[in-house]
Amino acid sequence: MTDETHSPAGTSPLRDSARRTLELEQQAIAALCERLDAHFDRACELILACRGRVIVTGMGKSGHVAGKIAATLASTGTPAFFVHPGEASHGDLGMITPGDVVLALSNSGETAEVTALLPLLKRLGTPLISMTGRSGSTLGRHADAHLDAGVEREACPLDLAPTSSTTAALALGDALAVALLESRGFTAEDFARSHPGGSLGKRLLLKVSDLMHQGNRLPQVSLGSPLRDALLEITRQGLGFTCVTDEDGRLAGVYTDGDLRRTLDQHGDLHALRVDDVMTVPGKRIAPDTLAAEAVRLMEDNRITALAVVDPDGRPVGALHMHDLLASGVI
């Protein structure tokens, strides 16, 4: 291969084809804005009033888009799932109840497997939202709300393969999901609850108490302890610091690896020192119910790698290290 093949600039038949495709699909999405009307509002109202779930259906490429729309709705506060229209006619229609709303996708609006559901939906009294390229189609005419996802032409040079039409439907589905999300007041915390395994979920749901070392793994010594005892505790626990507590068990300060370096610079004889003489007062601390993401910010702002975790009375209940946050995926 030549260098030209990898160059982002210039031109080639392949890149020219790609640009035409992207331009046509961009135009298809832009045209949707001009066609948004009261039917879009009605579709949102039907879904917001829905006591059940949004059942999204479609055949072929429209079916793939429908599956993605269902997943997007479900993850943004609108309970939804995909039902294959062919399977619906052979038993899966039992998944649909009068309290649901059906969102049916078909570019032509005449897909046999989808239109076959119309009498059954009417009998159930289930509201129908259609997303088609033809408002006068069977699906368009029988829907309670019709979303016009029509395109002037497909990006496919044969004007046959679903390309611009599926892109437009996907974009319109996203627009519907976002409008509903905003109408519901859906928050980042709500989103995280739907994505507990993702990085966002970890940042928004994990608390310090979920990650902190506690019990026998909590490094601590008492005020008045020889510095040697503090160094042994730091070494034993391996967290780079130890809590120093007063006679009531409250955090009086901390002694860290960084403090040790300063101690070596400033004191010749370490044997005579007590931890009180060289500890950091009062020491950075955090509450156990604080979000782990807030602990990251506190550590970064103060250029430290560990924190004492204290209860409302100021007593150490745990210790948190940057490595714990890294291992958990919070950062």
mmCIF file with all atom_site columns, N, CA, C and O in Angstrom, residues 32-50:
data_model
loop_
_atom_site.group_PDB
_atom_site.id
_atom_site.type_symbol
_atom_site.label_atom_id
_atom_site.label_alt_id
_atom_site.label_comp_id
_atom_site.label_asym_id
_atom_site.label_entity_id
_atom_site.label_seq_id
_atom_site.pdbx_PDB_ins_code
_atom_site.Cartn_x
_atom_site.Cartn_y
_atom_site.Cartn_z
_atom_site.occupancy
_atom_site.B_iso_or_equiv
_atom_site.pdbx_formal_charge
_atom_site.auth_seq_id
_atom_site.auth_comp_id
_atom_site.auth_asym_id
_atom_site.auth_atom_id
_atom_site.pdbx_PDB_model_num
ATOM 1  N N  . LEU A 1 32 ? -35.156 15.719 9.028  1.00 0.00 ? 32 LEU A N  1
ATOM 2  C CA . LEU A 1 32 ? -36.098 15.310 10.070 1.00 0.00 ? 32 LEU A CA 1
ATOM 3  C C  . LEU A 1 32 ? -36.557 16.499 10.912 1.00 0.00 ? 32 LEU A C  1
ATOM 4  O O  . LEU A 1 32 ? -37.705 16.549 11.351 1.00 0.00 ? 32 LEU A O  1
ATOM 5  N N  . CYS A 1 33 ? -35.656 17.443 11.144 1.00 0.00 ? 33 CYS A N  1
ATOM 6  C CA . CYS A 1 33 ? -35.985 18.597 11.992 1.00 0.00 ? 33 CYS A CA 1
ATOM 7  C C  . CYS A 1 33 ? -37.189 19.365 11.445 1.00 0.00 ? 33 CYS A C  1
ATOM 8  O O  . CYS A 1 33 ? -38.055 19.812 12.202 1.00 0.00 ? 33 CYS A O  1
ATOM 9  N N  . GLU A 1 34 ? -37.247 19.498 10.121 1.00 0.00 ? 34 GLU A N  1
ATOM 10 C CA . GLU A 1 34 ? -38.322 20.278 9.508  1.00 0.00 ? 34 GLU A CA 1
ATOM 11 C C  . GLU A 1 34 ? -39.662 19.549 9.566  1.00 0.00 ? 34 GLU A C  1
ATOM 12 O O  . GLU A 1 34 ? -40.714 20.175 9.433  1.00 0.00 ? 34 GLU A O  1
ATOM 13 N N  . ARG A 1 35 ? -39.620 18.222 9.759  1.00 0.00 ? 35 ARG A N  1
ATOM 14 C CA . ARG A 1 35 ? -40.864 17.453 9.745  1.00 0.00 ? 35 ARG A CA 1
ATOM 15 C C  . ARG A 1 35 ? -41.389 17.110 11.125 1.00 0.00 ? 35 ARG A C  1
ATOM 16 O O  . ARG A 1 35 ? -42.415 16.453 11.254 1.00 0.00 ? 35 ARG A O  1
ATOM 17 N N  . LEU A 1 36 ? -40.680 17.522 12.176 1.00 0.00 ? 36 LEU A N  1
ATOM 18 C CA . LEU A 1 36 ? -41.198 17.294 13.517 1.00 0.00 ? 36 LEU A CA 1
ATOM 19 C C  . LEU A 1 36 ? -42.466 18.115 13.712 1.00 0.00 ? 36 LEU A C  1
ATOM 20 O O  . LEU A 1 36 ? -42.487 19.313 13.462 1.00 0.00 ? 36 LEU A O  1
ATOM 21 N N  . ASP A 1 37 ? -43.532 17.455 14.146 1.00 0.00 ? 37 ASP A N  1
ATOM 22 C CA . ASP A 1 37 ? -44.805 18.167 14.292 1.00 0.00 ? 37 ASP A CA 1
ATOM 23 C C  . ASP A 1 37 ? -45.526 17.686 15.548 1.00 0.00 ? 37 ASP A C  1
ATOM 24 O O  . ASP A 1 37 ? -44.919 17.084 16.442 1.00 0.00 ? 37 ASP A O  1
ATOM 25 N N  . ALA A 1 38 ? -46.814 17.952 15.619 1.00 0.00 ? 38 ALA A N  1
ATOM 26 C CA . ALA A 1 38 ? -47.596 17.597 16.795 1.00 0.00 ? 38 ALA A CA 1
ATOM 27 C C  . ALA A 1 38 ? -47.654 16.091 17.029 1.00 0.00 ? 38 ALA A C  1
ATOM 28 O O  . ALA A 1 38 ? -47.911 15.645 18.155 1.00 0.00 ? 38 ALA A O  1
ATOM 29 N N  . HIS A 1 39 ? -47.409 15.311 15.981 1.00 0.00 ? 39 HIS A N  1
ATOM 30 C CA . HIS A 1 39 ? -47.393 13.860 16.156 1.00 0.00 ? 39 HIS A CA 1
ATOM 31 C C  . HIS A 1 39 ? -46.254 13.438 17.085 1.00 0.00 ? 39 HIS A C  1
ATOM 32 O O  . HIS A 1 39 ? -46.382 12.461 17.833 1.00 0.00 ? 39 HIS A O  1
ATOM 33 N N  . PHE A 1 40 ? -45.132 14.155 17.021 1.00 0.00 ? 40 PHE A N  1
ATOM 34 C CA . PHE A 1 40 ? -44.013 13.842 17.912 1.00 0.00 ? 40 PHE A CA 1
ATOM 35 C C  . PHE A 1 40 ? -44.426 14.106 19.365 1.00 0.00 ? 40 PHE A C  1
ATOM 36 O O  . PHE A 1 40 ? -44.152 13.295 20.258 1.00 0.00 ? 40 PHE A O  1
ATOM 37 N N  . ASP A 1 41 ? -45.095 15.246 19.589 1.00 0.00 ? 41 ASP A N  1
ATOM 38 C CA . ASP A 1 41 ? -45.590 15.548 20.938 1.00 0.00 ? 41 ASP A CA 1
ATOM 39 C C  . ASP A 1 41 ? -46.545 14.461 21.413 1.00 0.00 ? 41 ASP A C  1
ATOM 40 O O  . ASP A 1 41 ? -46.493 14.035 22.571 1.00 0.00 ? 41 ASP A O  1
ATOM 41 N N  . ARG A 1 42 ? -47.434 14.045 20.508 1.00 0.00 ? 42 ARG A N  1
ATOM 42 C CA . ARG A 1 42 ? -48.421 13.021 20.860 1.00 0.00 ? 42 ARG A CA 1
ATOM 43 C C  . ARG A 1 42 ? -47.731 11.705 21.214 1.00 0.00 ? 42 ARG A C  1
ATOM 44 O O  . ARG A 1 42 ? -48.128 11.023 22.169 1.00 0.00 ? 42 ARG A O  1
ATOM 45 N N  . ALA A 1 43 ? -46.691 11.352 20.459 1.00 0.00 ? 43 ALA A N  1
ATOM 46 C CA . ALA A 1 43 ? -45.948 10.123 20.744 1.00 0.00 ? 43 ALA A CA 1
ATOM 47 C C  . ALA A 1 43 ? -45.328 10.184 22.139 1.00 0.00 ? 43 ALA A C  1
ATOM 48 O O  . ALA A 1 43 ? -45.400 9.220  22.916 1.00 0.00 ? 43 ALA A O  1
ATOM 49 N N  . CYS A 1 44 ? -44.747 11.334 22.470 1.00 0.00 ? 44 CYS A N  1
ATOM 50 C CA . CYS A 1 44 ? -44.147 11.501 23.797 1.00 0.00 ? 44 CYS A CA 1
ATOM 51 C C  . CYS A 1 44 ? -45.211 11.416 24.888 1.00 0.00 ? 44 CYS A C  1
ATOM 52 O O  . CYS A 1 44 ? -45.006 10.788 25.936 1.00 0.00 ? 44 CYS A O  1
ATOM 53 N N  . GLU A 1 45 ? -46.361 12.043 24.650 1.00 0.00 ? 45 GLU A N  1
ATOM 54 C CA . GLU A 1 45 ? -47.440 12.023 25.640 1.00 0.00 ? 45 GLU A CA 1
ATOM 55 C C  . GLU A 1 45 ? -47.939 10.606 25.888 1.00 0.00 ? 45 GLU A C  1
ATOM 56 O O  . GLU A 1 45 ? -48.213 10.212 27.031 1.00 0.00 ? 45 GLU A O  1
ATOM 57 N N  . LEU A 1 46 ? -48.074 9.814  24.818 1.00 0.00 ? 46 LEU A N  1
ATOM 58 C CA . LEU A 1 46 ? -48.519 8.439  24.964 1.00 0.00 ? 46 LEU A CA 1
ATOM 59 C C  . LEU A 1 46 ? -47.539 7.624  25.806 1.00 0.00 ? 46 LEU A C  1
ATOM 60 O O  . LEU A 1 46 ? -47.942 6.828  26.664 1.00 0.00 ? 46 LEU A O  1
ATOM 61 N N  . ILE A 1 47 ? -46.257 7.827  25.573 1.00 0.00 ? 47 ILE A N  1
ATOM 62 C CA . ILE A 1 47 ? -45.245 7.067  26.309 1.00 0.00 ? 47 ILE A CA 1
ATOM 63 C C  . ILE A 1 47 ? -45.164 7.533  27.754 1.00 0.00 ? 47 ILE A C  1
ATOM 64 O O  . ILE A 1 47 ? -45.050 6.721  28.678 1.00 0.00 ? 47 ILE A O  1
ATOM 65 N N  . LEU A 1 48 ? -45.236 8.842  27.975 1.00 0.00 ? 48 LEU A N  1
ATOM 66 C CA . LEU A 1 48 ? -45.171 9.352  29.340 1.00 0.00 ? 48 LEU A CA 1
ATOM 67 C C  . LEU A 1 48 ? -46.364 8.900  30.170 1.00 0.00 ? 48 LEU A C  1
ATOM 68 O O  . LEU A 1 48 ? -46.262 8.715  31.388 1.00 0.00 ? 48 LEU A O  1
ATOM 69 N N  . ALA A 1 49 ? -47.502 8.708  29.517 1.00 0.00 ? 49 ALA A N  1
ATOM 70 C CA . ALA A 1 49 ? -48.712 8.262  30.223 1.00 0.00 ? 49 ALA A CA 1
ATOM 71 C C  . ALA A 1 49 ? -48.780 6.740  30.346 1.00 0.00 ? 49 ALA A C  1
ATOM 72 O O  . ALA A 1 49 ? -49.672 6.203  31.013 1.00 0.00 ? 49 ALA A O  1
ATOM 73 N N  . CYS A 1 50 ? -47.852 6.052  29.709 1.00 0.00 ? 50 CYS A N  1
ATOM 74 C CA . CYS A 1 50 ? -47.874 4.592  29.674 1.00 0.00 ? 50 CYS A CA 1
ATOM 75 C C  . CYS A 1 50 ? -47.646 4.003  31.067 1.00 0.00 ? 50 CYS A C  1
ATOM 76 O O  . CYS A 1 50 ? -46.678 4.349  31.751 1.00 0.00 ? 50 CYS A O  1
#
